[in-house]
PDB file of C-alpha atoms in Angstrom:
ATOM      1  CA  MET A   1     109.129 267.204 224.793  1.00  0.00           C
ATOM      2  CA  SER A   2     109.843 268.176 228.371  1.00  0.00           C
ATOM      3  CA  PRO A   3     107.032 267.861 230.938  1.00  0.00           C
ATOM      4  CA  THR A   4     106.928 271.700 231.008  1.00  0.00           C
ATOM      5  CA  GLY A   5     106.007 271.692 227.325  1.00  0.00           C
ATOM      6  CA  GLU A   6     109.379 272.673 225.936  1.00  0.00           C
ATOM      7  CA  THR A   7     109.998 271.175 222.592  1.00  0.00           C
ATOM      8  CA  LEU A   8     113.460 269.602 222.403  1.00  0.00           C
ATOM      9  CA  ALA A   9     113.279 268.230 218.765  1.00  0.00           C
ATOM     10  CA  SER A  10     110.296 268.428 216.429  1.00  0.00           C
ATOM     11  CA  ARG A  11     109.605 267.199 212.829  1.00  0.00           C
ATOM     12  CA  GLN A  12     106.522 267.900 210.741  1.00  0.00           C
ATOM     13  CA  PHE A  13     105.404 265.508 208.034  1.00  0.00           C
ATOM     14  CA  VAL A  14     102.079 267.196 206.957  1.00  0.00           C
ATOM     15  CA  GLU A  15     101.642 270.740 205.559  1.00  0.00           C
ATOM     16  CA  MET A  16     100.325 272.810 208.374  1.00  0.00           C
ATOM     17  CA  PRO A  17     100.819 276.349 209.629  1.00  0.00           C
ATOM     18  CA  ARG A  18     103.521 276.882 212.190  1.00  0.00           C
ATOM     19  CA  THR A  19     101.116 278.653 214.542  1.00  0.00           C
ATOM     20  CA  ARG A  20      98.839 275.643 214.531  1.00  0.00           C
ATOM     21  CA  ILE A  21     101.665 273.311 215.386  1.00  0.00           C
ATOM     22  CA  GLU A  22     102.944 275.542 218.059  1.00  0.00           C
ATOM     23  CA  GLY A  23      99.426 275.599 219.476  1.00  0.00           C
ATOM     24  CA  LEU A  24      99.114 271.919 219.490  1.00  0.00           C
ATOM     25  CA  LEU A  25     102.463 271.410 221.210  1.00  0.00           C
ATOM     26  CA  ALA A  26     101.626 274.077 223.752  1.00  0.00           C
ATOM     27  CA  SER A  27      98.243 272.417 224.652  1.00  0.00           C
ATOM     28  CA  PHE A  28      99.662 268.943 225.143  1.00  0.00           C
ATOM     29  CA  PRO A  29     101.021 269.348 228.698  1.00  0.00           C
ATOM     30  CA  LYS A  30      97.635 270.728 229.799  1.00  0.00           C
ATOM     31  CA  LEU A  31      95.778 267.829 228.301  1.00  0.00           C
ATOM     32  CA  MET A  32      98.106 265.119 229.742  1.00  0.00           C
ATOM     33  CA  VAL A  33      97.358 263.647 233.198  1.00  0.00           C
ATOM     34  CA  PRO A  34     100.661 262.700 235.001  1.00  0.00           C
ATOM     35  CA  GLY A  35     100.702 259.165 236.475  1.00  0.00           C
ATOM     36  CA  GLN A  36      98.005 257.860 234.113  1.00  0.00           C
ATOM     37  CA  GLN A  37      98.546 254.545 232.445  1.00  0.00           C
ATOM     38  CA  HIS A  38      97.077 255.805 229.158  1.00  0.00           C
ATOM     39  CA  THR A  39      99.469 257.069 226.680  1.00  0.00           C
ATOM     40  CA  THR A  40      96.878 258.766 224.392  1.00  0.00           C
ATOM     41  CA  VAL A  41      94.857 262.013 224.720  1.00  0.00           C
ATOM     42  CA  GLU A  42      92.224 262.971 222.185  1.00  0.00           C
ATOM     43  CA  THR A  43      90.458 266.207 221.278  1.00  0.00           C
ATOM     44  CA  ASP A  44      87.772 266.586 218.670  1.00  0.00           C
ATOM     45  CA  THR A  45      90.155 266.195 215.742  1.00  0.00           C
ATOM     46  CA  ILE A  46      93.567 265.417 217.133  1.00  0.00           C
ATOM     47  CA  ARG A  47      95.108 262.451 218.890  1.00  0.00           C
ATOM     48  CA  TYR A  48      98.218 262.822 220.954  1.00  0.00           C
ATOM     49  CA  LEU A  49     100.155 259.664 221.511  1.00  0.00           C
ATOM     50  CA  TYR A  50     103.029 259.860 223.930  1.00  0.00           C
ATOM     51  CA  GLN A  51     105.598 257.756 225.621  1.00  0.00           C
ATOM     52  CA  PRO A  52     107.947 258.623 228.521  1.00  0.00           C
ATOM     53  CA  ILE A  53     111.555 258.741 227.670  1.00  0.00           C
ATOM     54  CA  GLY A  54     113.381 258.634 230.946  1.00  0.00           C
ATOM     55  CA  GLU A  55     112.225 260.752 233.842  1.00  0.00           C
ATOM     56  CA  GLU A  56     112.031 264.181 232.260  1.00  0.00           C
ATOM     57  CA  MET A  57     110.971 263.752 228.609  1.00  0.00           C
ATOM     58  CA  TYR A  58     108.199 262.418 226.349  1.00  0.00           C
ATOM     59  CA  ALA A  59     108.100 261.246 222.800  1.00  0.00           C
ATOM     60  CA  VAL A  60     104.926 262.754 221.329  1.00  0.00           C
ATOM     61  CA  LEU A  61     103.200 261.851 218.132  1.00  0.00           C
ATOM     62  CA  ILE A  62     100.337 264.158 216.966  1.00  0.00           C
ATOM     63  CA  THR A  63      97.893 262.531 214.482  1.00  0.00           C
ATOM     64  CA  SER A  64      94.352 262.907 213.315  1.00  0.00           C
ATOM     65  CA  ARG A  65      91.730 260.709 214.903  1.00  0.00           C
ATOM     66  CA  GLN A  66      91.155 258.946 211.512  1.00  0.00           C
ATOM     67  CA  ASN A  67      94.634 257.382 211.684  1.00  0.00           C
ATOM     68  CA  ASN A  68      95.143 253.814 212.637  1.00  0.00           C
ATOM     69  CA  ILE A  69      96.065 253.962 216.382  1.00  0.00           C
ATOM     70  CA  VAL A  70      97.834 250.620 216.372  1.00  0.00           C
ATOM     71  CA  GLN A  71     100.171 251.759 213.536  1.00  0.00           C
ATOM     72  CA  ASP A  72     100.638 255.094 215.231  1.00  0.00           C
ATOM     73  CA  MET A  73     101.608 253.487 218.569  1.00  0.00           C
ATOM     74  CA  ASP A  74     104.087 251.289 216.728  1.00  0.00           C
ATOM     75  CA  THR A  75     105.485 254.369 214.931  1.00  0.00           C
ATOM     76  CA  LEU A  76     105.781 256.322 218.370  1.00  0.00           C
ATOM     77  CA  HIS A  77     107.629 253.217 220.049  1.00  0.00           C
ATOM     78  CA  LEU A  78     110.086 253.134 217.233  1.00  0.00           C
ATOM     79  CA  MET A  79     110.638 256.871 217.388  1.00  0.00           C
ATOM     80  CA  ALA A  80     111.141 256.683 221.172  1.00  0.00           C
ATOM     81  CA  ARG A  81     113.602 253.882 220.834  1.00  0.00           C
ATOM     82  CA  ALA A  82     115.463 255.891 218.178  1.00  0.00           C
ATOM     83  CA  VAL A  83     115.806 258.916 220.546  1.00  0.00           C
ATOM     84  CA  SER A  84     116.937 256.543 223.354  1.00  0.00           C
ATOM     85  CA  ASP A  85     119.476 254.967 220.962  1.00  0.00           C
ATOM     86  CA  ILE A  86     120.851 258.306 219.761  1.00  0.00           C
ATOM     87  CA  CYS A  87     120.828 260.291 223.071  1.00  0.00           C
ATOM     88  CA  ASP A  88     121.535 259.825 226.651  1.00  0.00           C
ATOM     89  CA  VAL A  89     118.107 258.870 228.084  1.00  0.00           C
ATOM     90  CA  GLY A  90     116.861 261.459 230.603  1.00  0.00           C
ATOM     91  CA  ASP A  91     119.269 264.193 229.479  1.00  0.00           C
ATOM     92  CA  GLN A  92     117.337 267.104 227.684  1.00  0.00           C
ATOM     93  CA  GLN A  93     120.527 268.816 226.711  1.00  0.00           C
ATOM     94  CA  ASP A  94     121.732 265.595 224.943  1.00  0.00           C
ATOM     95  CA  VAL A  95     118.593 265.564 222.984  1.00  0.00           C
ATOM     96  CA  VAL A  96     119.124 269.235 221.930  1.00  0.00           C
ATOM     97  CA  LEU A  97     122.746 268.559 221.115  1.00  0.00           C
ATOM     98  CA  HIS A  98     121.845 265.510 218.864  1.00  0.00           C
ATOM     99  CA  GLY A  99     118.683 267.113 217.465  1.00  0.00           C
ATOM    100  CA  PHE A 100     119.869 266.884 213.957  1.00  0.00           C
ATOM    101  CA  ASP A 101     120.567 263.123 214.230  1.00  0.00           C
ATOM    102  CA  VAL A 102     117.092 262.700 215.905  1.00  0.00           C
ATOM    103  CA  ILE A 103     115.363 264.457 213.174  1.00  0.00           C
ATOM    104  CA  LEU A 104     117.225 262.447 210.580  1.00  0.00           C
ATOM    105  CA  ALA A 105     116.003 259.321 212.296  1.00  0.00           C
ATOM    106  CA  PHE A 106     112.469 260.615 212.201  1.00  0.00           C
ATOM    107  CA  ASP A 107     112.849 261.188 208.502  1.00  0.00           C
ATOM    108  CA  GLU A 108     113.919 257.537 207.910  1.00  0.00           C
ATOM    109  CA  ILE A 109     110.985 256.254 209.923  1.00  0.00           C
ATOM    110  CA  ILE A 110     108.403 258.474 208.373  1.00  0.00           C
ATOM    111  CA  ALA A 111     108.578 259.536 204.670  1.00  0.00           C
ATOM    112  CA  GLN A 112     106.026 261.889 203.021  1.00  0.00           C
ATOM    113  CA  GLY A 113     103.694 261.389 205.913  1.00  0.00           C
ATOM    114  CA  TYR A 114     103.679 257.619 205.825  1.00  0.00           C
ATOM    115  CA  ARG A 115     105.571 255.055 207.996  1.00  0.00           C
ATOM    116  CA  ASP A 116     108.483 253.483 206.182  1.00  0.00           C
ATOM    117  CA  ASN A 117     109.101 249.653 206.656  1.00  0.00           C
ATOM    118  CA  VAL A 118     112.144 250.003 209.019  1.00  0.00           C
ATOM    119  CA  ASP A 119     112.950 248.603 212.383  1.00  0.00           C
ATOM    120  CA  LEU A 120     115.579 249.675 214.872  1.00  0.00           C
ATOM    121  CA  ALA A 121     118.224 247.470 213.347  1.00  0.00           C
ATOM    122  CA  LYS A 122     117.683 248.936 209.892  1.00  0.00           C
ATOM    123  CA  LEU A 123     117.541 252.388 211.313  1.00  0.00           C
ATOM    124  CA  ARG A 124     120.899 252.025 213.042  1.00  0.00           C
ATOM    125  CA  THR A 125     122.406 250.741 209.835  1.00  0.00           C
ATOM    126  CA  ILE A 126     121.003 253.677 207.862  1.00  0.00           C
ATOM    127  CA  MET A 127     122.179 256.258 210.393  1.00  0.00           C
ATOM    128  CA  GLU A 128     125.680 254.698 210.562  1.00  0.00           C
ATOM    129  CA  MET A 129     126.124 254.831 206.723  1.00  0.00           C
ATOM    130  CA  GLU A 130     128.950 256.989 205.522  1.00  0.00           C
ATOM    131  CA  SER A 131     128.609 259.229 202.538  1.00  0.00           C
ATOM    132  CA  HIS A 132     131.180 258.775 199.687  1.00  0.00           C
ATOM    133  CA  GLU A 133     130.865 262.603 199.056  1.00  0.00           C
ATOM    134  CA  GLU A 134     131.544 263.308 202.683  1.00  0.00           C
ATOM    135  CA  LYS A 135     134.726 261.122 202.614  1.00  0.00           C
ATOM    136  CA  ILE A 136     135.964 262.965 199.562  1.00  0.00           C
ATOM    137  CA  GLN A 137     135.191 266.356 201.176  1.00  0.00           C
ATOM    138  CA  GLU A 138     137.197 265.288 204.328  1.00  0.00           C
ATOM    139  CA  ILE A 139     140.148 264.179 202.155  1.00  0.00           C
ATOM    140  CA  ILE A 140     140.131 267.530 200.285  1.00  0.00           C
ATOM    141  CA  GLU A 141     140.064 269.424 203.670  1.00  0.00           C
ATOM    142  CA  ARG A 142     142.982 267.381 205.050  1.00  0.00           C
ATOM    143  CA  ASN A 143     144.987 268.066 201.851  1.00  0.00           C
ATOM    144  CA  LYS A 144     144.242 271.772 202.060  1.00  0.00           C
ATOM    145  CA  GLU A 145     145.365 271.851 205.685  1.00  0.00           C
ATOM    146  CA  ARG A 146     148.663 269.946 204.692  1.00  0.00           C
ATOM    147  CA  GLU A 147     149.273 272.375 201.927  1.00  0.00           C
ATOM    148  CA  ALA A 148     148.803 275.330 204.141  1.00  0.00           C
ATOM    149  CA  LYS A 149     151.156 273.973 206.722  1.00  0.00           C
ATOM    150  CA  GLN A 150     153.805 273.297 204.082  1.00  0.00           C
ATOM    151  CA  GLU A 151     153.440 276.833 202.671  1.00  0.00           C
ATOM    152  CA  LEU A 152     153.686 278.219 206.212  1.00  0.00           C
ATOM    153  CA  LYS A 153     156.946 276.378 206.695  1.00  0.00           C
ATOM    154  CA  ARG A 154     158.354 277.605 203.372  1.00  0.00           C
ATOM    155  CA  HIS A 155     157.462 281.198 204.388  1.00  0.00           C
ATOM    156  CA  ALA A 156     159.081 280.663 207.747  1.00  0.00           C
ATOM    157  CA  LYS A 157     162.171 279.257 206.108  1.00  0.00           C
ATOM    158  CA  MET A 158     162.349 282.195 203.668  1.00  0.00           C
ATOM    159  CA  PHE A 159     161.880 284.674 206.526  1.00  0.00           C
ATOM    160  CA  ASP A 160     164.721 282.985 208.512  1.00  0.00           C
ATOM    161  CA  GLN A 161     167.097 283.128 205.363  1.00  0.00           C
ATOM    162  CA  GLN A 162     166.544 286.913 205.077  1.00  0.00           C
TER     163      GLN A 162
END
C-alpha cells in the first residue's frame, strides 16, 4: 500500500464483502501516524499491522483483535520480505508489475486463513518451481511455431515456382 492509500497488491483470506475491505483499506492511512515507532493501529474490532517497505510503501496485514499479535507480526514480516524479494524495493510500479507473483507468495504464506509453516527459503524454492505441464505447453507452442514457419517456407517456395 502506498502512503496515500493506494492498494498496489491485495489478497483476502477470509470471506468478507468487497465494500468492507475497501473501507478498511481506505481508513488505514487516516489511522496511521507517520514517524511513529509502533507498527500497529487498533480500532474496536480490527487490528492493522504494518511495516514500511522502502520509502514509499507499506505491507499491511488486517486482522481481528482476537488474533495472536505475535504470530501476526511474524506473518507480516515474512510477507514484507517476500515482497522485497520479488520486487524492487521502493518501486511501486514494480509491485504492480509483479503483483501476480506477490499474491502467489501470499497464498503460500497463508492458506485458508491460517499461516503455513514456511520461511523465506522455502518460499523462494516454491516460487521457483517449474510446472511439468507448463514445460509441455511451451514445447507444444515452439513446435507449432516451427511448423508454421516451415509451412510458410513451403508456400513461399510454391509461389516462387509459379
